[in-house]
C-alpha positions as a printed Julia matrix, in Angstrom:
318×3 Matrix{Float64}:
 37.08  112.41   73.82
 33.84  112.79   76.14
 33.62  108.89   76.29
 37.03  108.64   77.53
 36.75  111.55   80.08
 33.31  109.87   81.57
 35.07  106.29   81.83
 38.27  108.02   83.72
 35.88  109.89   86.05
 33.49  106.82   86.7
 36.8   104.78   87.6
 38.06  107.79   90.05
 35.03  106.89   92.2
 35.73  103.59   93.51
 39.57  105.15   93.98
 38.12  107.75   96.4
 36.14  105.43   98.26
 39.16  103.33   98.8
 41.02  106.42   99.94
 38.61  106.75  102.38
 38.97  103.51  103.8
 42.68  103.7   103.75
 42.78  106.9   105.34
 40.37  105.9   108.26
 41.95  102.63  108.85
 45.53  104.09  109.04
 44.64  106.55  111.38
 42.78  104.46  113.68
 45.85  101.72  114.21
 47.99  104.82  115.29
 49.07  104.42  118.85
 47.71  106.84  121.61
 44.35  107.91  122.76
 43.4   111.46  121.76
 40.79  111.64  124.71
 43.6   111.48  127.35
 45.08  114.79  125.79
 41.91  116.45  126.66
 41.31  115.19  130.42
 42.77  117.01  133.52
 44.94  114.86  135.79
 41.82  114.93  138.28
 39.56  113.51  135.41
 37.36  110.44  136.35
 36.59  107.33  133.96
 33.22  108.89  133.89
 34.63  112.24  132.35
 36.4   110.2   129.81
 33.53  107.76  128.91
 31.27  111.14  128.45
 33.94  112.75  126.28
 34.64  109.84  124.3
 30.88  109.59  123.59
 30.77  113.24  122.5
 33.06  112.36  119.74
 31.65  109.11  118.82
 34.73  107.22  119.7
 32.65  104.8   121.75
 31.2   103.25  119.0
 32.6   100.22  116.88
 35.07  100.86  114.07
 32.71  100.1   111.36
 29.99  102.44  112.65
 32.5   105.04  113.04
 33.58  104.74  109.63
 30.24  104.77  108.07
 29.36  107.95  110.25
 32.52  109.63  109.25
 31.88  108.79  105.71
 28.29  110.08  105.54
 29.56  113.52  106.96
 32.31  113.53  104.42
 29.8   113.22  101.63
 28.38  116.37  102.71
 31.4   118.11  103.36
 31.46  117.77  106.95
 34.97  116.53  108.43
 33.96  116.76  112.2
 35.49  119.04  114.69
 38.94  119.31  115.83
 39.48  117.86  119.21
 42.38  119.86  120.2
 40.85  123.25  118.84
 37.28  122.37  119.14
 36.87  124.14  115.54
 35.53  122.77  112.31
 38.32  120.61  110.4
 37.0   121.42  107.18
 37.56  125.04  107.57
 40.89  124.81  109.16
 41.95  122.36  106.48
 40.73  124.23  103.53
 42.56  127.36  104.79
 45.87  125.16  105.12
 45.19  123.61  101.64
 45.03  127.03   99.95
 48.51  127.61  101.48
 50.13  124.76  100.3
 48.49  124.82   96.91
 49.8   128.21   96.02
 53.39  127.61   96.87
 53.33  124.1    95.46
 52.08  125.56   92.21
 54.59  127.99   92.07
 57.36  125.59   92.57
 56.23  122.77   90.34
 55.68  125.43   87.61
 59.26  126.83   88.24
 60.51  123.73   88.27
 58.95  122.56   85.34
 59.98  125.59   83.14
 63.78  125.74   84.2
 63.86  121.81   83.81
 62.42  122.27   80.16
 65.4   124.82   79.46
 68.01  122.87   81.13
 67.01  119.44   79.48
 66.97  120.94   76.16
 70.13  122.27   76.5
 71.69  119.24   77.95
 70.14  117.05   75.33
 71.47  119.47   72.41
 74.91  119.51   73.84
 75.09  115.93   74.98
 78.77  115.51   76.57
 79.48  119.45   76.8
 80.4   121.05   79.88
 76.76  122.51   79.9
 75.44  118.96   79.97
 77.82  117.84   82.87
 76.92  121.08   84.9
 73.09  120.63   84.23
 73.05  117.04   85.11
 75.02  117.71   88.1
 72.67  120.1    89.21
 69.96  117.8    88.47
 71.52  114.88   90.57
 71.87  117.21   93.59
 68.22  118.55   93.38
 67.16  114.78   93.47
 69.74  113.74   96.41
 69.4   116.63   98.81
 66.43  116.33  101.26
 64.03  119.36  101.19
 64.0   119.99  104.59
 67.63  120.06  104.94
 67.73  122.59  102.0
 65.27  124.44  103.92
 67.64  124.62  107.03
 70.64  125.76  104.89
 68.53  128.35  103.14
 67.36  129.6   106.57
 71.09  129.88  107.91
 72.3   131.41  104.63
 69.62  133.89  103.51
 68.04  134.67  107.02
 70.72  134.34  109.54
 74.0   135.13  107.75
 72.74  137.63  105.05
 69.31  138.92  106.5
 67.69  139.1   102.97
 64.87  137.14  103.52
 62.68  136.32  106.76
 63.29  132.75  108.44
 59.65  131.58  109.15
 56.01  132.55  109.13
 53.68  133.62  106.26
 53.84  137.48  106.08
 54.46  140.14  108.55
 50.68  140.39  109.6
 50.18  136.74  109.34
 48.05  134.49  106.9
 44.96  136.27  106.87
 46.09  139.25  105.03
 48.95  137.48  103.0
 49.01  138.67   99.36
 51.72  137.12   96.71
 51.49  140.39   94.85
 52.94  142.11   97.88
 56.74  141.91   98.43
 56.77  142.24  101.95
 54.66  139.18  102.19
 56.03  137.32   99.01
 59.47  137.26  100.37
 58.28  134.85  103.23
 57.42  132.43  100.46
 60.74  132.55   98.42
 62.61  130.01  100.58
 60.06  127.49  100.83
 59.27  127.6    97.17
 63.15  127.05   96.31
 63.13  124.21   99.08
 59.97  122.55   97.23
 61.22  123.04   93.58
 64.55  121.66   93.43
 63.57  118.05   93.87
 61.2   117.98   91.03
 63.54  120.16   89.14
 66.14  117.63   89.26
 63.66  114.78   88.29
 62.3   116.81   85.55
 65.45  117.66   83.88
 67.1   114.43   84.0
 63.75  113.05   82.39
 63.53  115.85   79.71
 67.21  115.47   78.8
 66.83  111.77   78.06
 63.8   112.25   76.44
 64.86  115.21   74.04
 68.04  113.37   73.36
 66.41  110.08   72.25
 63.88  112.23   69.91
 66.76  114.21   68.29
 68.26  110.92   67.19
 65.23  109.84   65.45
 64.62  109.64   61.53
 62.17  112.08   61.14
 64.42  114.79   63.03
 66.99  114.28   60.34
 63.82  114.53   57.88
 63.1   118.06   59.31
 66.72  119.14   58.87
 66.79  117.94   55.33
 63.69  120.09   54.5
 65.74  123.13   55.68
 64.27  123.98   59.31
 66.36  125.79   61.65
 67.88  124.01   64.61
 65.13  126.2    66.71
 62.25  124.63   64.55
 63.67  121.17   64.98
 63.75  121.55   68.97
 60.51  122.9    68.99
 59.15  119.69   67.07
 61.04  117.37   69.66
 59.5   119.8    72.65
 56.05  119.09   71.27
 56.59  115.39   70.97
 57.41  114.97   74.65
 54.78  117.02   75.81
 52.29  114.2    76.69
 55.26  112.8    78.82
 56.18  116.18   80.48
 52.39  116.89   81.34
 52.03  113.47   83.12
 55.57  114.45   84.86
 54.07  117.59   86.12
 51.03  116.3    87.51
 52.75  113.87   89.4
 55.35  116.18   90.93
 52.55  118.64   91.73
 50.68  115.7    93.76
 53.89  114.75   95.39
 54.62  118.35   96.54
 51.34  118.85   97.89
 51.48  115.71   99.85
 55.18  115.94  100.87
 55.65  119.57  102.02
 55.32  118.18  105.73
 58.76  118.64  106.77
 59.34  121.84  104.61
 56.23  123.57  106.04
 57.44  122.54  109.55
 60.97  124.03  108.83
 59.53  127.44  107.81
 56.31  127.37  110.0
 54.34  127.66  106.76
 50.46  127.19  107.83
 49.89  124.74  105.12
 48.64  121.11  105.16
 51.88  119.84  105.77
 52.24  121.98  109.17
 48.68  121.13  109.9
 49.48  117.29  109.55
 52.29  117.49  111.79
 50.42  119.53  114.45
 47.68  116.7   114.11
 49.88  113.87  114.75
 51.58  115.63  117.87
 48.33  116.27  119.4
 46.56  113.0   118.35
 43.84  114.91  117.02
 42.02  112.06  115.07
 39.18  114.29  112.94
 41.94  116.76  112.23
 44.53  114.04  110.99
 41.82  112.02  109.1
 40.56  115.2   107.22
 43.82  116.31  106.25
 45.16  113.14  104.95
 41.7   112.68  103.01
 42.07  116.18  101.43
 45.59  115.43  100.64
 44.99  112.07   99.04
 41.77  113.24   97.26
 43.78  116.28   95.72
 46.33  113.71   94.52
 43.64  111.38   92.58
 42.0   114.37   91.04
 45.3   115.89   89.98
 46.0   112.62   88.08
 42.43  112.57   86.77
 43.1   116.15   85.32
 46.7   115.04   84.0
 44.78  111.99   82.2
 42.45  114.25   80.56
 44.92  116.78   79.6
 47.06  114.17   78.01
 44.31  112.86   75.81
 43.81  116.33   74.55
 47.5   116.56   73.68
 47.97  113.17   72.49
 45.39  112.01   69.78
 46.56  108.4    70.18
 45.27  108.17   73.85
 41.71  108.96   72.51
 41.67  105.92   69.96
 42.81  103.64   72.76
């Protein structure tokens, strides 16, 4: 187990290095000049040159990359061009806001999808199976940002049950998920984020459970006198390695794909921050946000691989 974990951690290092290269290159080839956003209409070419030198943008790209990489290795993501504040602190604060609603969304989707998937697989062809399949297809097909708009119109505008945007009545600094006055701001973003992974995991769980229920060892369990509940438990245990992998992938997708949902609800997470960085052409903020999101996705996959090796002994022997 320790040898497998060490090998996976070592293999993660070049992947993270590749992430930094891609992150830096993608931001650099984007159109626009961030310095122009900071200059006044009366600024001279000398003013632009001094400002460019202050942010290190007058250096060759290769030099800029290694300077940036060196700072990243010690936790320094630079200074935001638009706000003149440390990027690391701003990204960390936004990432915490994103990871919490992403975790709640993916856990909610996982639990509901396991229940729906088992019911649909056990009652294949029934009305319950058709209804659950319809819900799953709807979840996969509907864009999360469109669903967010519909939720705002229905629950915030028409019914006035939930607040439309923001993060708590007093702002994100005092937000608490254990206080209803604050948590109700997170309900619609969580629903909008949870529906797509719910649809994907429900369909995957249904097909996996249905396949296992048709295998010979299930008939043996029934012949030994096990109840249907015990048989289903055995079937669920057999798909857990696949379910854990599915859970990790969906969490990674939610963290990186929450841009439009957070923009719709004005939720101050990494998606909202990324949208702000793109609009203001804030290169340090854009690079830092993309790097944190990509690194989180890589590390989540590493944790999933290690978790699978604990659940499924066959991975250890391989």
